[in-house]
mmCIF file of C-alpha atoms in Angstrom:
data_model
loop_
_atom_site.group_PDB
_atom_site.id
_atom_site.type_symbol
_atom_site.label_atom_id
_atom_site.label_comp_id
_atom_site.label_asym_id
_atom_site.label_seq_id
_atom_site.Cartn_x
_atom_site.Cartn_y
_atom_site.Cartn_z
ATOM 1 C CA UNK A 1 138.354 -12.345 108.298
ATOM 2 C CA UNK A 2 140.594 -10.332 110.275
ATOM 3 C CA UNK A 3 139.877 -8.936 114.105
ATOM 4 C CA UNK A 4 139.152 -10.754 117.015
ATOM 5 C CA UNK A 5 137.030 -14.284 116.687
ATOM 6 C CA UNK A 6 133.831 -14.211 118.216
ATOM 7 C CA UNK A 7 133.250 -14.698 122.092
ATOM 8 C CA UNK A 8 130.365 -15.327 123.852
ATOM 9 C CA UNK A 9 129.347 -11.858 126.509
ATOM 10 C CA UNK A 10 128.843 -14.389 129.379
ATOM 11 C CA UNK A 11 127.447 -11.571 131.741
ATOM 12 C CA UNK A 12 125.080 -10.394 129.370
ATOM 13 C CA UNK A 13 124.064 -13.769 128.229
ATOM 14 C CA UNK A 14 123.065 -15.370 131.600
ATOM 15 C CA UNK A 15 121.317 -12.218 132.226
ATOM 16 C CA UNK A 16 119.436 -12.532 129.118
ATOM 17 C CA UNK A 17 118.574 -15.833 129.200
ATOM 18 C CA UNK A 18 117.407 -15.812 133.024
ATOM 19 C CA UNK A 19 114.568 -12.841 131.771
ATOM 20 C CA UNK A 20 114.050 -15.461 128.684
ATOM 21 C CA UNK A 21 112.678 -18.260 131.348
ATOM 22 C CA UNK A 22 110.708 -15.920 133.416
ATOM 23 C CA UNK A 23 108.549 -15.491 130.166
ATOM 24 C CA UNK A 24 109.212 -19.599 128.590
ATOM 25 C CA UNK A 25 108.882 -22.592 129.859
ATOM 26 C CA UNK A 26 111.634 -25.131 128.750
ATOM 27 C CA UNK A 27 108.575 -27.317 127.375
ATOM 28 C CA UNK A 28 107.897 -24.354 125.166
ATOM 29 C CA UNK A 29 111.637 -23.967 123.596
ATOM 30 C CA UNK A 30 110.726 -27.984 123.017
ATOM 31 C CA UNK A 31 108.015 -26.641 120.817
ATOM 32 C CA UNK A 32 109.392 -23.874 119.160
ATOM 33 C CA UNK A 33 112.833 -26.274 117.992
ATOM 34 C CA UNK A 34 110.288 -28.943 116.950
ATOM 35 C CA UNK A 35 108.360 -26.211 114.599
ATOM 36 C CA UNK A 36 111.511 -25.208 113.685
ATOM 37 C CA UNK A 37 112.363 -29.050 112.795
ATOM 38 C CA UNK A 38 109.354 -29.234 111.071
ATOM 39 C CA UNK A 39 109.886 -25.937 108.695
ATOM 40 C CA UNK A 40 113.229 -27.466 107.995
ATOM 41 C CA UNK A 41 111.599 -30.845 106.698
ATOM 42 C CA UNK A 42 109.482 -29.056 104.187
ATOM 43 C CA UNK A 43 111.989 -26.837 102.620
ATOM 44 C CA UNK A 44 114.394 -30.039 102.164
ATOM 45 C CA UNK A 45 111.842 -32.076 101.251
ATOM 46 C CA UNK A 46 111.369 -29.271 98.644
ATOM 47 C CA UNK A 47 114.887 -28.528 97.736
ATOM 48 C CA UNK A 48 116.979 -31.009 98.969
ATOM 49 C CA UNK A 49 116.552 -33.328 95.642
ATOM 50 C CA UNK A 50 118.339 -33.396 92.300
ATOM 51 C CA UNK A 51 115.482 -31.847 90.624
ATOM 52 C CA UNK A 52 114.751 -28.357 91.499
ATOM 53 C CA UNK A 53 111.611 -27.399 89.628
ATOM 54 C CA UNK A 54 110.041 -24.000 89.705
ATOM 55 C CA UNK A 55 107.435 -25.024 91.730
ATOM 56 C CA UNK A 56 109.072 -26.659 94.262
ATOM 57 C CA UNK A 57 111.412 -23.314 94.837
ATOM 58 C CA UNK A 58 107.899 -20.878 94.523
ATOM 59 C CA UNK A 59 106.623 -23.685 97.408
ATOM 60 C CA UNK A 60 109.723 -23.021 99.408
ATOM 61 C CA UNK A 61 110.086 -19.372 98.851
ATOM 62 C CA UNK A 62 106.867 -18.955 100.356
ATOM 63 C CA UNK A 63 107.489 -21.128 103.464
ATOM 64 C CA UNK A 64 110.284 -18.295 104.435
ATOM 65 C CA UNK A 65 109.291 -15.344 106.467
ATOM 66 C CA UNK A 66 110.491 -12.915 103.784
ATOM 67 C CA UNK A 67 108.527 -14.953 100.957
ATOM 68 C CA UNK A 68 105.104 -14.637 102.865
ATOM 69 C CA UNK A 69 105.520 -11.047 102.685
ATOM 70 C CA UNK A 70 107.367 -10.052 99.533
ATOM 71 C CA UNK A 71 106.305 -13.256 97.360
ATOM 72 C CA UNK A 72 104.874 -11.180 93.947
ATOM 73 C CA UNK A 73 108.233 -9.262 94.336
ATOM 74 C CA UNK A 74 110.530 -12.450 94.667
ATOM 75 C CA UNK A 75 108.406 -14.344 91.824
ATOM 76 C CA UNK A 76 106.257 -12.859 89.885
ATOM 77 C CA UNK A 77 109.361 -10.975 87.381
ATOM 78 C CA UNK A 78 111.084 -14.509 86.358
ATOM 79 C CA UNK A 79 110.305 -17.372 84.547
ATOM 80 C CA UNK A 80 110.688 -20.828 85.630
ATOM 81 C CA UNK A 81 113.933 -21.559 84.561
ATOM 82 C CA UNK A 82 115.568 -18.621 85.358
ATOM 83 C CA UNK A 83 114.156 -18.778 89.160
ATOM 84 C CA UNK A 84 115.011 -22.402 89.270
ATOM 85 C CA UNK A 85 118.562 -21.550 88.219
ATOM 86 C CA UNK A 86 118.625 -18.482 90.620
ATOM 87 C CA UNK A 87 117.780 -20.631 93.938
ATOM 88 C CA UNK A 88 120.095 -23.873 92.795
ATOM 89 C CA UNK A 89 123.089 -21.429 92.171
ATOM 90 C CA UNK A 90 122.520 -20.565 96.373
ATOM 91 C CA UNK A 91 122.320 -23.936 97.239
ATOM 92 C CA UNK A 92 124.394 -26.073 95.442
ATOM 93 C CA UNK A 93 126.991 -24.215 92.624
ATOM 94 C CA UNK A 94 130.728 -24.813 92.600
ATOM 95 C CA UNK A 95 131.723 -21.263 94.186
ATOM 96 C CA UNK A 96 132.034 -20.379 97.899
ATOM 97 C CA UNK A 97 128.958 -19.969 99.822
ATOM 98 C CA UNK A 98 129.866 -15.541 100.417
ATOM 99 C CA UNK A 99 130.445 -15.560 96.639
ATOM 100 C CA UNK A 100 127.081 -17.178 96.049
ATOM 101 C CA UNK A 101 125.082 -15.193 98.347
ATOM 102 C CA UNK A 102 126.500 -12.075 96.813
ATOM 103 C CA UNK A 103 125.509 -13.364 93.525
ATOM 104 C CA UNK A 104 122.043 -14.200 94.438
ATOM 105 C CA UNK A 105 121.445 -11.222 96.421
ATOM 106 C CA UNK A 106 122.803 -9.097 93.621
ATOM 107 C CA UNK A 107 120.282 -10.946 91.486
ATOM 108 C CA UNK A 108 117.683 -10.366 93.983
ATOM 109 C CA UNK A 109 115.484 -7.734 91.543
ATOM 110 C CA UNK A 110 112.417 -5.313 93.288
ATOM 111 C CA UNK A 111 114.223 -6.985 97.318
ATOM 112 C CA UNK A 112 116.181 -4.977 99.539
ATOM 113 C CA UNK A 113 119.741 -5.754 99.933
ATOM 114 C CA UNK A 114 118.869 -7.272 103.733
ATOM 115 C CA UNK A 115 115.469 -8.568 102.583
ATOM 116 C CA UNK A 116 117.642 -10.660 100.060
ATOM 117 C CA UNK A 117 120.637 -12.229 102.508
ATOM 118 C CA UNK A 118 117.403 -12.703 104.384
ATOM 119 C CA UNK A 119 115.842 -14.846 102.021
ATOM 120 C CA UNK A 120 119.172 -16.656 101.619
ATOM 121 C CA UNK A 121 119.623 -17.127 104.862
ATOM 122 C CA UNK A 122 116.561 -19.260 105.176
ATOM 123 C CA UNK A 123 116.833 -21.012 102.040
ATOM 124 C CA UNK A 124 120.372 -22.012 102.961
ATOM 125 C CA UNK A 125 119.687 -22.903 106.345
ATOM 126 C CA UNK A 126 116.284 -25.055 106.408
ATOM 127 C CA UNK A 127 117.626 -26.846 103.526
ATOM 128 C CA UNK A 128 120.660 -27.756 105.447
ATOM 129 C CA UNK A 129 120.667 -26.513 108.394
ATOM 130 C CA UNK A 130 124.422 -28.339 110.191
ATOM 131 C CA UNK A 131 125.828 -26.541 106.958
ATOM 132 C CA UNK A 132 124.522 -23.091 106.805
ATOM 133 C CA UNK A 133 122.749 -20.314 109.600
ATOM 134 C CA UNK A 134 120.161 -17.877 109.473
ATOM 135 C CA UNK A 135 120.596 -14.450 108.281
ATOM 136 C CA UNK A 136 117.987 -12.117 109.847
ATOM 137 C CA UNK A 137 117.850 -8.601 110.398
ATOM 138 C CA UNK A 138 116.902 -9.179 113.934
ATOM 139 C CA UNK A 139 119.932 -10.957 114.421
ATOM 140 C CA UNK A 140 122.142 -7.830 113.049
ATOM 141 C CA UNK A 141 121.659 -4.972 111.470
ATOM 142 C CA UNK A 142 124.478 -3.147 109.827
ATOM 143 C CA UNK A 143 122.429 0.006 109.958
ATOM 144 C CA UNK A 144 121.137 0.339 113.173
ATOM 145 C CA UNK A 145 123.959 -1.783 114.749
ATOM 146 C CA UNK A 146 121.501 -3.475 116.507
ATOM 147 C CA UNK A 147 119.977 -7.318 116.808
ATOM 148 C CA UNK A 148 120.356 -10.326 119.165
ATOM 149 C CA UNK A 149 124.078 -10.989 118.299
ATOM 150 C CA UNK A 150 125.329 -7.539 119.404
ATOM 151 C CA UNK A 151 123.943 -8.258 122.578
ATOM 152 C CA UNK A 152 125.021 -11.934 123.039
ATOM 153 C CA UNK A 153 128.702 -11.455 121.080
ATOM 154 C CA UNK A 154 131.221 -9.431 122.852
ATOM 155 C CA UNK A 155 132.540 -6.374 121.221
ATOM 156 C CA UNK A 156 136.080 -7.033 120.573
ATOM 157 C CA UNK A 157 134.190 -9.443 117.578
ATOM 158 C CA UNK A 158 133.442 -7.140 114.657
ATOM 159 C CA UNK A 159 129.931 -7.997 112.388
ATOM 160 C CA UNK A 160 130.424 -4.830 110.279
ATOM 161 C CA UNK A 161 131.086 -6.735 106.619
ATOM 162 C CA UNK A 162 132.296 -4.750 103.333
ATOM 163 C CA UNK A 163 129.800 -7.587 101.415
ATOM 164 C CA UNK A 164 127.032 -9.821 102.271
ATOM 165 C CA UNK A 165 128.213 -12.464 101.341
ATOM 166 C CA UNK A 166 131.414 -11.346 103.907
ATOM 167 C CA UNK A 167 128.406 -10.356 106.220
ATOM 168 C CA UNK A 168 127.208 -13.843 105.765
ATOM 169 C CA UNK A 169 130.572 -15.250 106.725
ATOM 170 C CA UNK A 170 131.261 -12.774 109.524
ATOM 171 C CA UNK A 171 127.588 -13.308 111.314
ATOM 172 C CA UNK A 172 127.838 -17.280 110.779
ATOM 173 C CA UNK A 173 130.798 -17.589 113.095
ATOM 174 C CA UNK A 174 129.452 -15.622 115.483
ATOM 175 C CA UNK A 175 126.240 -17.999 115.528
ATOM 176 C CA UNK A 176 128.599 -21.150 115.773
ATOM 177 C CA UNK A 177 130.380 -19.162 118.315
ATOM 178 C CA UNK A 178 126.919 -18.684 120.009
ATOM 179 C CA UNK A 179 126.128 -22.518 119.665
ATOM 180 C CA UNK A 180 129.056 -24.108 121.257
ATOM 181 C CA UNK A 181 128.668 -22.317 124.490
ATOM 182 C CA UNK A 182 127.424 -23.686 127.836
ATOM 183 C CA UNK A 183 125.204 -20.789 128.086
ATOM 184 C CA UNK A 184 123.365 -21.984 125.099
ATOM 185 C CA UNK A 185 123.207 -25.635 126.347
ATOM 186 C CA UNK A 186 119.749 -25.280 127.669
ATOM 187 C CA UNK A 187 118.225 -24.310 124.449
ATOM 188 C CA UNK A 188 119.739 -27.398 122.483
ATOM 189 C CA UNK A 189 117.402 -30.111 124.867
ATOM 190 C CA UNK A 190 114.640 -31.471 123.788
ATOM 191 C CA UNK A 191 116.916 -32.973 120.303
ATOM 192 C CA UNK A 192 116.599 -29.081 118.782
ATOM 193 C CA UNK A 193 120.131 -28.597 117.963
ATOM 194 C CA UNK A 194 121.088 -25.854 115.483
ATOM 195 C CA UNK A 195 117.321 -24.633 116.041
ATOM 196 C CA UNK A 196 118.069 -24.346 119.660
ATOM 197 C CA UNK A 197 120.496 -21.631 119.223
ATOM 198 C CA UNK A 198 117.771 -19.572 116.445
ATOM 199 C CA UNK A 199 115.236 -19.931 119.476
ATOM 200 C CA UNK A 200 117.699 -18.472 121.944
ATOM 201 C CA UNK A 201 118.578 -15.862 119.137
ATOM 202 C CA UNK A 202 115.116 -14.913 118.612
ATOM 203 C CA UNK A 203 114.132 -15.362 122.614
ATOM 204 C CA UNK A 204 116.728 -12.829 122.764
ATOM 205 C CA UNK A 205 115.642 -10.234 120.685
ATOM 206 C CA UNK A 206 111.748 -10.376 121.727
ATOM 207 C CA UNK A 207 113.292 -9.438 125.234
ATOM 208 C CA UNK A 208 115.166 -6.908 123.721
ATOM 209 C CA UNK A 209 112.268 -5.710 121.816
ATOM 210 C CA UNK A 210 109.753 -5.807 124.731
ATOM 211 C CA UNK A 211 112.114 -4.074 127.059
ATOM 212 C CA UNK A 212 112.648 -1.071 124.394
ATOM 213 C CA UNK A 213 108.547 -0.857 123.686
ATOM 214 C CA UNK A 214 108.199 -0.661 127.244
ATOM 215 C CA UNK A 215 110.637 2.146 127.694
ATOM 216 C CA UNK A 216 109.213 4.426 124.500
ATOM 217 C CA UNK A 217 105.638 3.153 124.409
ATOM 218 C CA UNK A 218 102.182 3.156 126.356
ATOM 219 C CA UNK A 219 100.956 0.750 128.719
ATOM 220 C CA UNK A 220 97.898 -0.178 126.293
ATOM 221 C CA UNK A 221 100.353 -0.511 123.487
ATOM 222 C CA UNK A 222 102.658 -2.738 125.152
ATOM 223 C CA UNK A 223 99.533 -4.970 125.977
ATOM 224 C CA UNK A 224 99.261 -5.441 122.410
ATOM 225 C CA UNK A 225 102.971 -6.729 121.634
ATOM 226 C CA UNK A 226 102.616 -10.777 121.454
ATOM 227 C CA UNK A 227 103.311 -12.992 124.409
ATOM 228 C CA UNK A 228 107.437 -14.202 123.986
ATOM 229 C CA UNK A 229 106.178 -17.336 122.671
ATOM 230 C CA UNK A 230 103.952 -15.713 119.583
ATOM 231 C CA UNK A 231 106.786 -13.161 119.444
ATOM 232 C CA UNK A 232 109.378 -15.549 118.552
ATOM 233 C CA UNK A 233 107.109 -17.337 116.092
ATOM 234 C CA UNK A 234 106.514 -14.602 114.037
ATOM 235 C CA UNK A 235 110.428 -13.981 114.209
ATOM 236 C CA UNK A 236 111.229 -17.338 113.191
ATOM 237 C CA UNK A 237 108.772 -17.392 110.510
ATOM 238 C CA UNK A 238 106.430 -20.568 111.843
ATOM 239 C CA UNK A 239 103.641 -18.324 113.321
ATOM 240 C CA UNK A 240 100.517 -19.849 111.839
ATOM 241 C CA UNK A 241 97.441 -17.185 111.795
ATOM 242 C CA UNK A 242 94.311 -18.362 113.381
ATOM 243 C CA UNK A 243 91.403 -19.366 111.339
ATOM 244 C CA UNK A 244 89.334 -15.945 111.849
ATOM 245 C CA UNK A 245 92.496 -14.052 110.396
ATOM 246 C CA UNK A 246 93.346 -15.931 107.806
ATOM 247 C CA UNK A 247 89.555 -15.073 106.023
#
């Protein structure tokens, strides 16, 4: 991948993260990396063995934050075997991990081209999750050039990507990048590691989006937007709906 690698914007992340514990308590990142932890169980518990059933990749699917949403469209058009084979080709075939994201996003059917590195992204990473990163469109978006890591990566690192599966590549170093700094350190406490740094990506991008509602929208429907905590949940995908929603 040629350009510059990826550097940490040290101004802009201190700033950042000092707004991300006026609104968080350290005990609360705790949480988040232990729900995080948890989600992660599951989905290996689901995929990690040498027999990937159908049902155990529908179970998974629908743990992801795309698959709650878009589950008839990632399903409901394949049958067992050819879903089976569809997820274990992402995890586990022979080629490079950008060749088989391309391949399964390509294969992705009625899914959006980011809805599927999406979906990828979490199956990859809460299966193995030293190995592989999320993929989010909160994190970037080619389109809108926008997302957590344009504001924490300097610009001199490039995330524009002729593939996904390049894309993949190109927004995985910048994550590891992300990780290894001091200004992430306070986010891996509390034993959350790798989910540290997705609850300082997603901390970072509920600032991001408060500060732009607050700037376009009304005072009454800024009151609405979730507290940080809530905000990140639903980000992350481990937001769990309260009993009188879920009727």
């Amino acid at each position: 991948m040629p350009g510059s690698p990826p550097e940490v914007d040290i101004p802009t992340a201190k700033e950042l993260i000092e707004q991300i514990h006026e609104h968080i308590s350290p005990e609360v990142i705790g949480e988040l990396t232990g729900e995080l932890a948890g989600k992660a169980e599951r989905m290996h518990a689901l995929l990690g063995g040498p027999d990937l059933g159908a049902g155990r990749v529908r179970a998974a699917v629908e743990l992801t934050f795309v698959g709650r949403r878009r589950a008839s469209a990632i399903l409901g058009t394949r049958d067992d075997d050819v879903l089976a084979r569809w997820v274990s080709d992402l995890l586990t075939g022979p080629d490079p991990i950008d060749v088989r994201v391309e391949r399964f996003c390509a294969q992705a059917g009625e899914l959006s081209p980011a809805a599927a590195v999406e979906l990828a992204g979490e199956l990859l990473h809460f299966t193995a999750p030293r190995d592989h990163w999320l993929f989010s469109r909160w994190m970037w978006s080619q389109e809108s050039r926008t997302g957590a890591l344009a504001l924490l990566i300097g610009e001199e690192y490039e995330l524009d990507a002729d593939g996904l599966g390049e894309g993949y590549l190109r927004v995985g170093a910048a994550v590891a990048a992300l990780h290894d700094s001091p200004e992430a350190g306070a986010f891996r406490l509390h034993g959350g590691g790798r989910f540290g740094t997705d609850v300082l990506l997603a901390c970072t991008y509920g600032i991001y989006m408060r500060t732009v509602l607050g700037l376009k929208m009304t005072q009454e429907f800024n009151a609405l937007v979730p507290a940080l905590p809530q905000l990140v949940r639903r980000l992350l995908g481990t937001h769990v709906k309260p009993a009188q929603e879920a009727r």
